[in-house]
XYZ file of C-alpha atoms in Angstrom:
282
model
C 5.365 -19.050 -2.297
C 7.106 -15.896 -2.435
C 7.568 -15.085 1.236
C 8.529 -18.344 2.485
C 11.037 -18.889 -0.448
C 12.808 -15.982 -0.123
C 13.445 -15.317 -4.056
C 14.567 -11.671 -3.111
C 16.313 -12.056 0.297
C 18.714 -14.368 -1.523
C 19.094 -18.401 -1.497
C 17.713 -19.278 0.997
C 18.760 -22.845 2.312
C 15.811 -25.693 4.123
C 16.883 -26.410 7.311
C 13.649 -27.595 8.734
C 12.916 -31.416 9.186
C 13.016 -34.016 6.827
C 10.298 -34.277 4.044
C 8.573 -37.012 3.289
C 8.706 -39.432 0.267
C 5.313 -39.150 -2.362
C 4.919 -42.193 -4.678
C 3.536 -41.185 -8.129
C 1.775 -44.097 -10.099
C 1.243 -42.295 -13.203
C -1.312 -44.321 -15.012
C -5.281 -43.891 -15.852
C -5.831 -45.039 -11.972
C -4.355 -41.869 -10.385
C -6.536 -40.066 -12.402
C -9.471 -39.200 -9.468
C -11.640 -36.662 -9.863
C -10.289 -34.445 -6.567
C -8.220 -31.353 -5.837
C -5.175 -31.594 -3.559
C -5.432 -28.293 -1.392
C -1.764 -27.478 -0.453
C -2.805 -24.394 0.772
C -5.090 -25.559 3.436
C -2.322 -25.766 6.736
C -1.656 -22.856 9.153
C 0.894 -21.640 6.391
C -1.042 -21.010 3.265
C 1.554 -22.913 1.177
C 3.318 -25.849 1.141
C 7.666 -26.355 0.939
C 8.215 -29.674 0.752
C 10.984 -30.387 3.965
C 9.483 -27.430 5.914
C 6.825 -28.166 8.811
C 3.942 -25.516 8.891
C 5.419 -23.703 11.737
C 8.966 -23.320 10.080
C 6.912 -21.990 6.583
C 5.290 -19.232 9.401
C 8.310 -18.015 10.663
C 10.370 -17.529 8.012
C 7.416 -15.406 6.527
C 7.205 -13.422 9.523
C 10.339 -12.171 9.367
C 10.952 -11.881 5.487
C 7.678 -9.736 5.895
C 9.004 -7.758 9.390
C 12.123 -6.729 7.651
C 9.989 -6.130 4.304
C 7.765 -3.832 6.459
C 10.180 -1.802 7.822
C 11.900 -0.418 4.253
C 7.948 0.294 3.533
C 7.770 2.235 6.600
C 10.484 4.085 5.856
C 9.831 4.768 1.931
C 5.945 5.535 3.374
C 7.284 8.537 5.374
C 9.824 9.296 2.354
C 6.529 9.824 0.244
C 4.699 11.529 2.965
C 7.317 13.589 3.300
C 7.208 15.351 -0.160
C 3.149 14.044 -0.120
C 3.489 12.729 -3.033
C 0.598 9.740 -3.762
C 2.544 6.467 -4.359
C -0.060 3.847 -6.543
C 1.401 -0.072 -6.941
C -0.348 -1.586 -10.790
C 0.066 -4.950 -10.326
C -1.706 -7.459 -12.549
C -0.706 -10.526 -15.023
C 1.870 -10.271 -17.926
C 0.054 -8.492 -21.045
C -2.526 -6.821 -18.582
C -1.319 -3.541 -20.347
C -0.078 -1.180 -17.515
C 2.774 0.117 -19.057
C 0.278 1.089 -22.195
C -2.010 2.343 -19.522
C 0.454 4.528 -17.760
C 1.922 5.825 -21.034
C -1.436 7.506 -21.863
C -1.882 8.582 -18.214
C 1.387 10.300 -17.929
C -0.020 12.501 -21.488
C -3.940 12.928 -19.663
C -1.710 14.808 -16.282
C 0.673 16.597 -18.481
C 0.579 20.000 -17.248
C -1.449 19.360 -14.519
C 0.284 16.475 -12.101
C 4.543 15.772 -12.183
C 4.762 12.354 -12.681
C 7.384 9.321 -11.675
C 6.862 5.475 -12.824
C 9.048 2.685 -10.905
C 9.102 -0.212 -13.512
C 9.714 -3.907 -11.916
C 10.242 -6.256 -14.584
C 12.421 -9.722 -14.707
C 14.777 -8.655 -17.472
C 14.909 -6.100 -20.073
C 14.656 -2.275 -19.414
C 12.194 -1.784 -21.580
C 8.625 -0.319 -20.220
C 11.416 2.448 -18.729
C 12.027 3.206 -21.972
C 8.497 3.692 -22.955
C 7.857 5.798 -20.175
C 11.438 8.384 -20.572
C 9.443 8.818 -24.401
C 6.997 10.415 -22.717
C 9.246 12.921 -20.894
C 8.446 10.921 -17.128
C 11.415 9.981 -15.478
C 11.842 6.388 -15.129
C 13.491 4.370 -13.469
C 13.643 0.305 -14.125
C 14.236 -2.771 -11.657
C 14.808 -5.812 -13.162
C 14.622 -8.500 -10.743
C 16.319 -11.883 -12.091
C 14.289 -14.144 -11.299
C 12.170 -12.562 -8.454
C 8.917 -12.915 -9.108
C 7.889 -9.453 -7.127
C 9.938 -5.700 -5.961
C 9.906 -5.339 -2.283
C 10.211 -2.364 0.015
C 13.667 -2.404 -0.338
C 14.534 -2.365 -4.048
C 11.694 0.702 -4.209
C 13.404 2.461 -1.598
C 16.737 1.890 -3.930
C 14.964 3.501 -6.987
C 13.603 6.041 -4.928
C 16.823 7.640 -4.238
C 17.881 7.429 -7.946
C 14.214 9.566 -9.049
C 13.890 13.407 -8.245
C 10.453 13.479 -6.552
C 8.807 16.384 -6.856
C 6.652 17.469 -3.889
C 2.085 16.282 -4.409
C 4.062 14.346 -7.391
C 2.131 10.916 -8.355
C 4.827 7.925 -7.966
C 3.430 4.723 -9.916
C 4.807 1.720 -8.963
C 4.657 -0.709 -12.176
C 4.720 -3.975 -10.196
C 6.111 -6.924 -12.084
C 3.942 -9.557 -13.772
C 2.093 -11.718 -11.463
C -1.617 -12.770 -9.956
C 0.353 -13.425 -7.178
C 3.396 -12.958 -5.297
C 3.286 -9.185 -5.527
C 0.098 -9.365 -3.167
C 2.010 -9.854 0.240
C 4.617 -7.013 0.356
C 3.899 -3.170 1.464
C 6.070 -1.068 -0.964
C 5.281 2.443 0.978
C 2.393 2.553 -1.464
C -0.743 4.802 -0.555
C -2.556 2.200 -2.732
C -2.723 -1.166 -4.610
C -4.098 -1.106 -8.217
C -5.227 -4.217 -9.940
C -5.562 -4.522 -13.890
C -7.776 -7.517 -15.479
C -7.818 -8.053 -19.022
C -10.844 -8.885 -20.053
C -9.141 -11.718 -21.838
C -7.865 -13.682 -18.451
C -11.343 -14.604 -17.490
C -14.053 -13.237 -15.078
C -13.006 -16.408 -12.038
C -9.431 -14.808 -11.475
C -10.325 -12.555 -8.810
C -11.395 -16.362 -6.728
C -8.898 -17.647 -8.359
C -5.968 -15.027 -6.442
C -8.471 -13.688 -3.850
C -5.226 -12.189 -2.008
C -4.304 -9.708 -4.953
C -7.744 -8.986 -5.206
C -8.381 -8.479 -1.149
C -5.690 -6.089 -0.939
C -6.099 -4.127 -3.537
C -8.464 -0.882 -3.548
C -9.072 -0.625 -6.658
C -10.004 -2.959 -10.252
C -9.205 -1.907 -13.683
C -11.051 -4.027 -16.003
C -8.994 -3.700 -19.141
C -9.304 -3.796 -22.883
C -12.634 -3.641 -22.657
C -12.158 -3.085 -26.628
C -11.870 -6.587 -26.867
C -15.504 -7.625 -25.068
C -17.645 -8.252 -28.418
C -14.761 -11.239 -29.364
C -14.773 -12.702 -25.474
C -17.015 -14.870 -22.994
C -16.081 -12.764 -20.053
C -19.023 -11.090 -17.855
C -18.255 -7.688 -16.794
C -21.127 -7.716 -13.812
C -20.183 -11.298 -12.727
C -16.380 -10.084 -12.406
C -17.640 -7.188 -10.377
C -18.924 -9.390 -8.224
C -16.257 -11.856 -7.595
C -14.171 -9.038 -6.946
C -16.147 -7.999 -3.892
C -16.925 -11.082 -2.803
C -13.203 -11.163 -1.706
C -13.735 -7.655 -1.024
C -16.744 -5.944 -1.051
C -15.012 -2.009 -0.799
C -13.001 -2.578 -4.277
C -13.694 -0.030 -7.126
C -14.353 -1.176 -10.329
C -13.974 0.612 -13.856
C -13.398 -0.459 -16.736
C -11.208 1.011 -18.818
C -9.826 0.327 -22.632
C -7.037 2.987 -23.657
C -7.949 2.078 -27.526
C -11.085 3.559 -27.715
C -10.467 6.080 -24.726
C -13.553 4.074 -22.877
C -12.946 4.784 -19.187
C -10.028 6.993 -18.771
C -11.763 9.742 -17.608
C -13.323 7.605 -14.744
C -10.194 6.295 -13.628
C -8.185 9.843 -13.837
C -10.911 11.284 -11.702
C -10.388 8.437 -9.568
C -7.152 9.823 -9.566
C -7.919 13.082 -8.724
C -9.540 12.572 -5.710
C -7.152 9.761 -4.143
C -4.726 12.693 -4.501
C -6.538 15.629 -3.609
C -7.041 13.485 -0.189
C -3.083 13.061 -0.563
C -3.204 16.929 -0.279
C -5.507 17.425 2.337
C -4.818 19.021 5.778
C -3.359 16.164 7.942
C -2.924 13.881 5.071
C 0.872 14.220 5.829
C 0.091 12.903 9.416
C -2.047 10.048 8.812
C 0.018 8.540 5.549
C 2.990 8.805 7.700
C 1.527 6.830 11.024
C 1.125 4.256 8.385
C -2.634 4.326 6.784
């Protein structure tokens, strides 16, 4: 997992204890009906050559550095009453398309800026700029998530209007972005109906960290087997407080509910005392 491999921190040396050899036999006798749980240790992840204690130490060091940058970002955003939302999902769940329509719907109501995260290309930032909203592209190369240091640099290049909304579109990945605070007010996880209603159970950290689940591309429901009620139930097994909104940019279903959710969050952000609370690191 990237919190341990340090993909955002440059190359990491493996300097822990020596790993042990695994002997694999690929005949049919190896096809047993059991699971191998490499996340059962204290660190929740397995890295060859590293003890669980060393993995925990590395993770704590990486996250502590990230959290320091995130706190700086949060203070900067709070000083201008900017609502910052971290959009996370698998690739192709519809984040950019949703953002384009959201920006159009909020035109004249709230200033919007976007930070786009991808491993390569500036395709999504170009789509956002076509709406008239400012957008900064972050390319992570082999990195599988945005971190708070990257976002802070991107903010340096954005003239964020007071009381605006900053959308941070993270790299498409339901694993690594869950562990990295960017200084946002909330994570919003998008899940396409084509992905299956068991995804909250398979990727629990992401759903546990998110305030809202947007179940996207609902116009495709007649053609897939996803059970909406089951998906929402699974998400709430992981995070009982998560909001769930069904949305289709193509049909317009759920867009009003999504925009109303945004307006409530922005209104709460602008309420008296909100700046003080956010600066403290909610």
